[in-house]
Backbone as a ProteinNet text record, in pm:
[ID]
protein_1_A
[PRIMARY]
MNLIPEADMQENKTIAFLEKSVNECGGYIESSSLEGNNIYSNYSQRYASFTVRIPKDKEDSFMQGMDENANIRSKSESTEDITLKYVDTESHKEALKLEQERLMAILEKAETVEEIISLESRLSQVRYELGSYESTLRTYDNLVDYITVHIQVNEVQEITEPPKQSAGERMISGFKNSVKNIGRGIKEFTIWIIIHIPYLVVWAIVIGAVVLVVRVWKKRRKKKKQNSDCSK
[TERTIARY]
84	0	87.6	36.7	109.1	13	36.4	-52.1	27.1	-20.8	53.1	-32.3	-20	-91.7	-11.7	-79.3	-10.6	-58.4	32.6	-5.9	107.6	77.8	178.2	270.9	399.2	495.7	564.5	522.4	589	590.7	486.2	479.7	477.6	507.5	515.2	386.2	272.6	146.2	115.8	138.4	106.6	196.2	324.4	418.4	383.3	350.2	313.9	188.1	90.1	-32.2	-3.2	83	118.9	183.4	281.3	350.1	252.5	161.5	61.7	-30.8	-75.3	-167	-101.8	24.5	96.5	108.6	143.2	158.1	25.3	-80.2	-210.5	-264.9	-231.5	-282.9	-185.9	-78.2	15.1	114.2	134.7	230.7	364.9	448.6	579.8	630.2	720.2	780.9	905.9	904.5	1017.1	1134	1104.6	1208.8	1146.4	1230.3	1181	1296.5	1263.7	1364.5	1298	1374.7	1326.6	1431.3	1388.4	1482	1422.5	1512	1468.9	1537.1	1463.6	1514.7	1634.5	1617.5	1723.4	1758.1	1887	1929.6	1921.9	1909.2	1908.5	1769.5	1670.5	1534.9	1452.5	1373.7	1283	1163.8	1134.7	1022.9	1081.2	1138.3	1204.8	1115.1	1058.1	967.8	1046	999.2	1056.3	960.4	1015.9	930.6	987	898.2	936.9	873.8	941.8	887.5	896.3	795.1	787.1	745.6	798.5	750.3	705.2	576.2	521.2	455.9	457.2	393.2	274.5	159.1	34.5	-27	-72.4	-142.3	-258.4	-272.3	-372	-513	-545	-680.5	-703.9	-597.2	-610.7	-601.4	-597.2	-577.5	-687	-812.2	-923.5	-924.7	-905.2	-908.7	-791.5	-673.6	-556.9	-578.8	-625.1	-645.9	-757.3	-859.8	-969.1	-919.2	-833.6	-777.2	-693.2	-615.2	-533.8	-622.7	-728.9	-821	-886.4	-917.6	-989.8	-898.8	-769.7	-681.2	-566.8	-568.1	-463	-523.8	-457.8	-503.2	-444.4	-521.2	-471.7	-466.1	-348.9	-333.3	-349.5	-296.4	-312.6	-293.3	-351.3	-342.4	-357.3	-273.9	-285	-258.8	-316.6	-301.5	-261.2	-183.4	-144.5	-126.4	-144.9	-128.6	-39.2	24.8	110.7	76.4	47.7	16.1	147	179.5	306	281	162.3	128.5	227.8	255.4	347.2	488	531.8	664.9	672.7	566	564.6	571.2	488.5	485.2	619.7	679.3	809	916.5	917.9	1017.1	996	870.9	839.5	885.6	867.4	909.7	1061.5	1133.4	1279.6	1325.2	1256.5	1290.7	1272.5	1160.3	1133.6	1235	1272.4	1371.8	1507.5	1544.8	1671.8	1669.1	1553.9	1543.1	1561	1503.1	1520.2	1666.4	1729.5	1870.3	1956.9	1922.4	1998.4	1989.3	1869	1850.6	1930.3	1929.6	2003.2	2154.1	2201.8	2344.6	2389.8	2306.2	2341.1	2343.1	2249.2	2246.1	2369.9	2409	2528.3	2654.4	2655.2	2771.9	2799.5	2693.6	2711.9	2779.9	2767.7	2826	2957.8	2995.4	3118.2	3239.2	3336.7	3453.6	3583	3594.4	3719	3708.1	3825.5	3831.8	3780.1	3814.3	3769.5	3617.3	3552.9	3406.9	3346.8	3404.1	3352.4	3364.3	3481.4	3502.4	3404.5	3387.2	3296.9	3152.7	3110.5	2973.4	2947.9	3044.1	3027.5	3024.9	3103.4	3102.6	2965.6	2910.1	2778.7	2671.2	2683.7	2586.6	2586.8	2704.6	2714	2645.4	2665.1	2601.1	2449.7	2402.1	2258.2	2197	2262.9	2211.5	2204.8	2305.7	2305.2	2187.1	2166.5	2055.5	1921.6	1914.7	1791.5	1757.9	1858.4	1836.1	1789.1	1843.6	1803.7	1657.2	1614.8	1475.1	1380.8	1420.2	1337	1322.2	1430.2	1423.9	1328.4	1333.8	1243.6	1098.7	1072.7	935.7	884.7	973	932.1	898.1	973.9	944.8	808.9	780.8	650.3	537	558	456.2	429.9	538.6	525.2	448.3	472.5	401	252.8	220.6	80.3	9.3	78.5	17.9	12.5	103.9	111.9	99.5	46.5	48.2	160.4	211.7	315.6	255.7	275.2	222.2	338.5	349.8	451.3	384.7	436.3	373.8	474.1	431.2	513.3	439	505	444.7	517	441.8	499.3	457.7	552.6	523.4	462.1	358.8	297.1	277.6	263.6	240.3	96.2	5.5	-135.2	-208.8	-313.7	-396.5	-528.5	-563.8	-688.5	-771.9	-897.5	-989.4	-1033.4	-1043.6	-1085.8	-1234.8	-1270.8	-1412.8	-1475.4	-1607.9	-1680.8	-1697.1	-1636.9	-1636.8	-1691.8	-1746.7	-1789.8	-1666.6	-1686.5	-1574.7	-1512.7	-1598.1	-1547	-1468.8	-1522.7	-1454.2	-1320.8	-1317.2	-1192.3	-1088.2	-1131	-1037.4	-982	-1070.2	-1025.7	-929.9	-967.6	-882.8	-747.7	-749.2	-624.4	-536.7	-600.2	-524.1	-457.7	-531.7	-475.9	-359	-376.2	-268	-145.1	-166.9	-53.4	22.6	-52.6	11.7	89.5	27.6	94.3	223.1	217.7	335.3	444.7	403.3	502.3	571.4	492.3	550.9	646.1	606.5	692.9	820.7	805.9	922.9	1020.4	967	1053.9	1127	1056.6	1116.6	1230.3	1204	1306.3	1425.2	1398	1507.7	1594.1	1530.1	1605.7	1694.5	1638.7	1717.7	1835.2	1810.2	1916.9	2027.2	1988.7	2087.5	2174.9	2111.4	2186.9	2283.5	2236.9	2321.7	2442.3	2422.7	2527.9	2605.5	2590.4	2664.5	2815.5	2878.1	3023.6	3061.2	2983.3	3012.9	2993.4	2886.7	2858.1	2968	3021	3129.3	3254.4	3287	3405.5	3390	3270.7	3249.5	3252	3201.4	3204.3	3348.4	3433.2	3575.1	3642.7	3615.5	3677.1	3632.2	3501.1	3448.9	3502.8	3509.7	3564.1	3709.9	3787.5	3928.7	3943	3859.6	3864.5	3829.1	3724.6	3684.5	3795.9	3860.6	3969.6	4086.8	4122.3	4233.8	4201.4	4077.1	4037	4044.6	4000.6	4004.2	4148	4234.9	4375.9	4439	4405.7	4460.8	4414.1	4284.5	4230.9	4297.1	4318.1	4381.1	4523.8	4598.2	4735.6	4740.1	4646.3	4642	4610.5	4514.2	4476.1	4591.8	4662.4	4775.7	4888.2	4910.6	5015.9	4982.6	4855.9	4813.6	4831.3	4798.4	4815	4961.2	5049.2	5192.5	5243.7	5188.8	5230.8	5186.9	5067.5	5018.4	5099.6	5140.3	5218.4	5356.8	5412.7	5547.1	5547.8	5432.3	5423	5416.4
-119.7	0	124.8	229.4	355.6	465.6	525.2	628.1	756.1	865.8	991.1	1100.6	1125.6	1236.7	1363.7	1477.1	1605.1	1688.8	1745.8	1826	1917	2019.1	2113	2043.9	2038.8	1969.3	2064	2189.9	2286.6	2239.9	2182.2	2130.2	1977.6	1920.3	1774.3	1704.3	1768.1	1710.4	1578.8	1578.6	1457.6	1341.8	1371.1	1265.6	1212.4	1302.4	1259.4	1171.8	1212	1133	996.8	995.1	869.4	772.9	821	735.2	683.6	770.8	730.5	622.9	641.5	545.8	409.4	409.1	282.9	208.3	280.4	217	164.5	242	202.3	75.1	53.3	-66.8	-183.7	-167.9	-278	-298.9	-196.3	-206.4	-146.9	-129.9	-70.6	-2.5	95.5	167.3	92.1	40.9	-38.2	51.5	164.8	259.8	397.6	501.8	638.7	729.7	842.1	941.4	1077.6	1182.2	1320.3	1401.8	1472.6	1550	1686.9	1779.6	1914.7	2016.2	2122.2	2230.7	2298.2	2345.6	2411.3	2546.5	2571.3	2695.9	2813.9	2790.7	2899.4	2956.5	2903.3	2948.9	2945.5	3051.9	3052.9	2961.2	2942.1	2854	2720.9	2648.7	2522.7	2407.4	2340	2229.4	2108.3	2052.1	1927.3	1813.1	1695.1	1579.6	1459.4	1375.4	1255.9	1134.4	1022.1	897.2	789.9	707.6	602.3	470.9	363.6	230	168.1	143.5	93.3	-41.7	-123.3	-254.9	-252.5	-287.9	-283.1	-422.4	-468.5	-598	-600.4	-710.1	-716.4	-689.7	-734.2	-713.3	-568.4	-484.9	-343.7	-252	-312.7	-233.9	-129.2	-169.8	-78.1	39.6	12.8	120.5	216.3	163.7	249.9	340.8	282.5	361.7	463.6	427.1	520.4	638.7	610	717.8	813.4	760.3	846.8	929.8	870.6	943.9	1060.8	1040.3	1141.9	1250.1	1222.9	1317.1	1367.4	1338.5	1387.1	1427.1	1518.4	1562.8	1468.1	1367.9	1264.6	1317.5	1312.1	1355.7	1239.4	1123.9	1007.8	881.2	772.4	645.5	532.3	430	312.8	188.4	77.7	-47.5	-159.1	-253.4	-368.6	-488.4	-606.2	-729	-825.7	-915.3	-1016.6	-1153.5	-1247.7	-1383.8	-1461.9	-1500.1	-1570.7	-1718.9	-1766.7	-1906.1	-2003.7	-1987.4	-2078.4	-2069	-1946.9	-1929	-1997.1	-1983.5	-2042.3	-2194.7	-2251.1	-2397.2	-2449.2	-2381.6	-2424.1	-2418	-2310.5	-2297.1	-2402.4	-2428.1	-2529	-2667.9	-2699	-2830.3	-2844.9	-2737.6	-2740.9	-2760.8	-2694.2	-2708.1	-2852.8	-2915.3	-3053	-3149.4	-3125.5	-3211.5	-3201.6	-3082.8	-3063.5	-3126.9	-3119.8	-3183.7	-3335.3	-3395.4	-3539.4	-3573	-3489.6	-3513.3	-3499.9	-3402.7	-3383.1	-3506.9	-3564	-3684	-3802.4	-3818.6	-3928.2	-3912.4	-3786.2	-3760.8	-3790.6	-3751.5	-3777.3	-3927.5	-4001.3	-4146.1	-4210.9	-4165.4	-4219.7	-4181.5	-4059.4	-4011.5	-4098.5	-4147.1	-4233.5	-4365.6	-4408.1	-4535.8	-4519	-4391.2	-4366.3	-4419.8	-4475.2	-4536.7	-4462	-4408.2	-4341.3	-4191.6	-4129.4	-3984.1	-3910.2	-3962.1	-3897.1	-3894.5	-4004.7	-4010.3	-3911.5	-3905.3	-3813.5	-3669.1	-3633.5	-3495.4	-3460.3	-3551.8	-3526.9	-3512.8	-3600.1	-3594.8	-3468.7	-3431	-3310.9	-3185.1	-3186.7	-3072.6	-3056.1	-3167.1	-3161.9	-3128	-3181.6	-3155.3	-3007	-2947.6	-2804.1	-2721.7	-2760.7	-2690.3	-2706	-2825.4	-2849.9	-2765.5	-2756.8	-2677.5	-2528.7	-2484.7	-2343.6	-2316.2	-2403.3	-2385.5	-2398.5	-2487.4	-2505.8	-2379.8	-2319.8	-2195.8	-2083.6	-2080.9	-1977.6	-1993.3	-2117.4	-2141.7	-2110.9	-2145	-2114.9	-1964.6	-1889.4	-1743.7	-1686.5	-1743.6	-1698.5	-1725.8	-1841.8	-1875	-1780.7	-1744	-1648.6	-1513.2	-1476.2	-1350.9	-1357.8	-1471.8	-1488.9	-1484.5	-1547.2	-1544.2	-1400.9	-1322.6	-1183.2	-1103.9	-1135.5	-1066.9	-1099.1	-1220	-1261.2	-1193.3	-1181.3	-1125.7	-972.9	-909.6	-763.5	-712.5	-591.3	-523.6	-419	-387	-284.9	-158.7	-45.5	81.8	178.2	231.5	332.1	469.2	557.6	688.3	798.6	899.2	1017.8	1139.8	1218.8	1338.2	1459.9	1553.2	1673.5	1796.7	1883.6	2007	2110.2	2179.3	2286.8	2406.4	2525.4	2645.2	2654.6	2607.2	2610.4	2498.1	2450.5	2344.6	2405.4	2385.6	2440	2328.4	2328.1	2231	2280.2	2192.8	2236	2269.7	2399.3	2436.5	2423.9	2415.2	2414.3	2558.4	2594	2731.8	2739.9	2856.7	2885.2	2920.6	2936.1	2969.8	3104.1	3203	3334.2	3327.6	3254.7	3241	3169.6	3070.8	2999.1	3090.7	3179.3	3272.9	3371.3	3423.3	3517.8	3449.2	3327.9	3253.3	3221.1	3181.2	3150.8	3272.7	3390.1	3514.1	3549.9	3536.9	3566.6	3473.3	3345.7	3250.8	3282.2	3326.4	3362	3480.8	3581.9	3699.6	3658.3	3570.5	3523.7	3448.5	3364.7	3288.2	3377.5	3482.5	3577.8	3649.8	3694	3760.7	3669.9	3543.8	3447.7	3423.9	3417.6	3396.6	3512.7	3637.4	3755.6	3754.1	3716.9	3709.6	3608.3	3488.9	3384.8	3423.1	3489.9	3532.4	3637.1	3729.6	3831.5	3768.1	3671.5	3601.6	3529.8	3466	3394	3489.7	3606.9	3705.4	3750	3782.9	3831.5	3725.3	3601	3491.9	3469.9	3485.7	3455	3576.9	3692	3812.8	3788	3721.1	3697.2	3623.7	3520.7	3447.6	3537.6	3618.6	3706.4	3809.9	3861.2	3960.6	3897.9	3777.8	3709.3	3686.2	3636.8	3612.8	3742.9	3852	3982.1	4027.3	4007.2	4044.3	3960	3830.4	3741.1	3777	3796.4	3830.7	3966.1	4062.2	4194.1	4186.1	4102.8	4085.9	4023.5	3924.8	3859	3957.2	4037	4136.8	4238	4282	4379.5	4322.9	4199.2	4135.1	4123.6	4085.8	4072.7	4207	4313.9	4446.8	4492.4	4470.7	4508.4	4431.3	4303.4	4219.5	4266.7	4303.3	4351.6	4483.9	4574.4	4702.8	4683.3	4596.2	4570.6	4508.5	4417.2	4353.2	4454.8	4545.6	4647.5	4743.3	4782.3	4873.5	4809.2	4681.9	4609.3	4599.8	4580.9	4571.6	4705.9	4816.6	4950.7	4981.2	4943.9	4967.9	4887.2	4765.2	4681.6	4739.5	4800.9	4863.5	4987	5063.3	5185.8	5152	5046	5006.5	4964.2	4919.7	4881	5003.7
0	0	0	-61.2	-63.2	-23.3	90.9	145.9	158	95.9	97.9	159.8	290	351.2	339.8	340.2	335.9	453.4	528.6	642.8	681.5	763	809.3	906.4	874.1	957.8	1056.2	1061.4	1146.1	1290.9	1336.8	1473.2	1474.1	1361.7	1349	1393.1	1369.9	1415.2	1343.6	1212.3	1136.5	1178.1	1197.3	1236.4	1374.3	1466.2	1601.3	1597.3	1514.8	1503.1	1441.6	1342.7	1277.4	1376.4	1452.1	1549.6	1655.6	1699.4	1799.6	1742.7	1619	1556.4	1539.5	1497.9	1478.6	1611.2	1716.9	1848.4	1901.4	1883.1	1936.7	1871.2	1743.5	1676.2	1685.7	1763.9	1783.7	1671.1	1587.4	1478.1	1516.5	1417.5	1443.1	1315.9	1336.8	1224.3	1182.1	1061.2	1011.3	970.4	906.4	868.1	851.9	864.8	849.4	810.8	747.3	711.4	701.6	732.9	725.7	651.4	546.1	465.2	437	396.9	362.9	449.5	486.4	570.9	506.8	382.9	307.4	368.3	397.1	462	366.9	236.7	140.6	117.7	185.7	160.4	287.5	309.4	423.6	398.3	270	233.7	186.9	280.9	248.2	290.5	193.4	223.5	272.3	381	430.3	394	388.6	363.4	436.8	481.9	556.6	491.2	502.4	450.1	557.3	562.3	663.6	597.1	649.2	617.3	748	761.2	887.3	864.4	968.5	964.7	1059.7	1007.8	1083.2	1087.3	1206.1	1211.4	1112.7	1042.2	934.7	985.6	1108.3	1159.7	1204.3	1203.4	1240.6	1118.8	1002	878.8	859.5	870.6	844.4	941.4	1071	1169.8	1149.9	1114.3	1092.1	972	860.9	740.9	759.4	835.2	860.7	943.9	1042.7	1123.9	1042.1	946.7	861.6	769.7	718.3	631.4	705.7	832.9	909.8	966.5	978.8	1047.5	960.8	832.8	743.9	610.7	543.3	412	306.9	266.5	177.3	33.4	-27.3	-165.9	-263.6	-229.3	-316.6	-235	-282.2	-209.4	-309.5	-296.6	-382.4	-298.9	-339.3	-266.2	-362.5	-311.8	-392.4	-300	-355.3	-277.7	-355.6	-282.9	-344	-286	-374	-331.7	-316.8	-191.4	-165.9	-135.6	-170.6	-139.7	-201.8	-332.2	-400.6	-343.1	-314.7	-255.7	-118.8	-41.4	92.6	84.2	-3.3	-18.1	-66.7	-162.6	-216.6	-109.2	-31.6	75.6	183.4	216.3	316.8	271.9	143.3	92.5	96.6	61.3	70.7	215	306.8	447.9	494.6	460.1	502.4	441.3	314.4	249	319.4	359.2	429.3	567.8	633.6	765.9	754.5	651.3	629.3	599.6	516.2	484.3	609.6	694.4	818.6	907.5	919.1	1001.8	944.7	812.8	750.3	769.2	751.9	769.2	912.1	1009.1	1149.4	1177.6	1115.3	1134.5	1072.7	954	887.2	963.8	1018.4	1092.9	1214.6	1278.3	1396	1359.9	1235	1193.1	1117.3	1092.5	1017	1093.2	1018.8	1082.1	1050.4	931.3	894.5	917.2	931.9	952.9	829.6	709.9	586.5	578.4	614.2	612.2	711.1	830.8	934	888	831.9	785.8	674	578.1	466	512.3	603	653.8	735.6	819.2	900.7	813.8	703.9	612.7	547.4	498.5	435.9	538	659.9	766	802	803.9	833	725	599.6	488.9	494.3	526.4	536.2	647.4	759.8	871.2	835	761.3	718.6	625.3	525.9	432.8	504.6	600.4	677.1	755.5	816.7	889.7	798.7	676.5	581	540.9	514.3	477.5	594	715.8	832.1	851.6	826.4	835.3	730.3	608.8	502.4	537.9	597.5	636.9	746.2	839.1	943.2	880.9	778.2	707.7	639.3	574.5	510	612.5	728.5	833.9	878.3	886.4	926.5	821.6	693.8	586.8	589	627.6	633.1	750.2	863.4	984	982.3	906.5	903.6	759.6	746.4	617	620.5	504.1	492.9	433.2	500.5	453	431.4	309.6	278.3	282.5	364.6	385.7	357.1	281.5	256.7	306.4	390.2	448.4	392	329.9	270.7	350.2	378.8	451.5	357.6	405	328.5	420.4	360.3	440.1	488	404.7	442.7	371.6	435.8	377.9	334.5	210.6	158.7	99	131.1	73.6	-64.2	-161.4	-295.4	-297.5	-293	-290.6	-429.6	-430.4	-556	-601.4	-715.7	-761.8	-903.8	-932.5	-1068.3	-1151.6	-1282.8	-1371.1	-1331.6	-1301.9	-1261.9	-1131.6	-1034	-906.1	-921.8	-1010.5	-1035	-1097.2	-1189.3	-1251.1	-1149.9	-1062.6	-959.9	-862.7	-820.2	-727.9	-791.6	-919.1	-988.4	-1003.1	-1032	-1044.3	-911.4	-801.8	-669.9	-637.6	-668.4	-642.5	-725.9	-851.1	-937.3	-880	-834.5	-773.6	-648.5	-568.3	-447.1	-481.8	-583.8	-624	-679.6	-755.3	-807.3	-692.6	-593.9	-477.7	-402.7	-386.7	-318.6	-398.7	-533.2	-617.8	-610	-610.2	-597.3	-463.3	-358.8	-225.9	-222.4	-278	-277.7	-364.7	-479.1	-566.3	-497.6	-425.9	-352.3	-246.5	-173.5	-71.6	-135.9	-251.2	-321.4	-364.2	-417.4	-461.5	-344.8	-231	-115.4	-64.7	-58.7	-9.5	-101.4	-232.3	-329.2	-376.5	-308.5	-347.7	-356.9	-258.3	-269.8	-398.2	-435.2	-557.8	-680.7	-679.5	-792.8	-810.9	-699.8	-706.8	-768.5	-722.8	-776.9	-926.7	-967.5	-1109.8	-1189.4	-1132.1	-1200.7	-1223.2	-1123.5	-1137.2	-1244.3	-1242.3	-1341.1	-1481.8	-1500.2	-1632.8	-1678.9	-1585.4	-1619.8	-1663.2	-1591.7	-1627.4	-1766.1	-1795.6	-1927	-2037.4	-2015.5	-2115.1	-2138.7	-2029.3	-2039.7	-2118.8	-2092.3	-2164.2	-2312.6	-2344.7	-2484.4	-2555.1	-2490.8	-2551.6	-2576.9	-2479.2	-2495.8	-2610.1	-2616.7	-2724.3	-2860.8	-2870.5	-2996.9	-3037.5	-2940	-2970.3	-3020.3	-2954.9	-2996	-3135.4	-3160.3	-3291.1	-3399.8	-3368.5	-3464.1	-3490.1	-3383.8	-3397.9	-3477	-3450.7	-3521.5	-3670.2	-3701.7	-3840.8	-3910.4	-3840.9	-3897.9	-3926.7	-3832.8	-3851.8	-3970.9	-3985.5	-4097.3	-4229.1	-4234	-4357.2	-4393.4	-4290.6	-4314.7	-4370.1	-4323.4	-4367.7	-4513.8	-4560.4	-4700.5	-4789.6
[MASK]
++++++++++++++++++++++++++++++++++++++++++++++++++++++++++++++++++++++++++++++++++++++++++++++++++++++++++++++++++++++++++++++++++++++++++++++++++++++++++++++++++++++++++++++++++++++++++++++++++++++++++++++++++++++++++++++++++++++++

């Protein structure tokens, strides 16, 4: 499943609600990350991503809570049938257990050192593979008992519900938003200019020096050409 709520992260309300909801339904956060907070901009959007595991019988209540307490932008669900994988892994596990029992029985009757070493080597390999299959089965059991939810939280300055508007109202609203965005863009550009003044000054000096050198070179070339024409 992929659930993407959007909410103001300034006070981390959405994240706090998410963590509380996961704990209350007996789930856990498998992984999380928080990025953003750009120092070059006052309007620096942060975003967080979470992978949470929720008990399957708590799926409906968890999703309903997120729907009621977060501004959902998009949501998608998917399922994977692991029945064949589970059966195949289980059969490999049972085959290895039988081989382990046979090897141990043969090992008890082994007489030479070479036989003992060979049997113990194979027995060690069988035990390793058996442990791997058992670990895979535990993972499958966990997948059956829990659902995986991927959540992305985006910071916004304000949350607005999409109202039902007439064509005229939509044009006025769009015009206001455009003016607001232009003002925000001018503000951010001004901040960017002020922050990068040292770099701009250095580049201005370098470009000015290059232009000056080119002009001097052109003048000398022109003068040299004139002197050459006079000598003729």
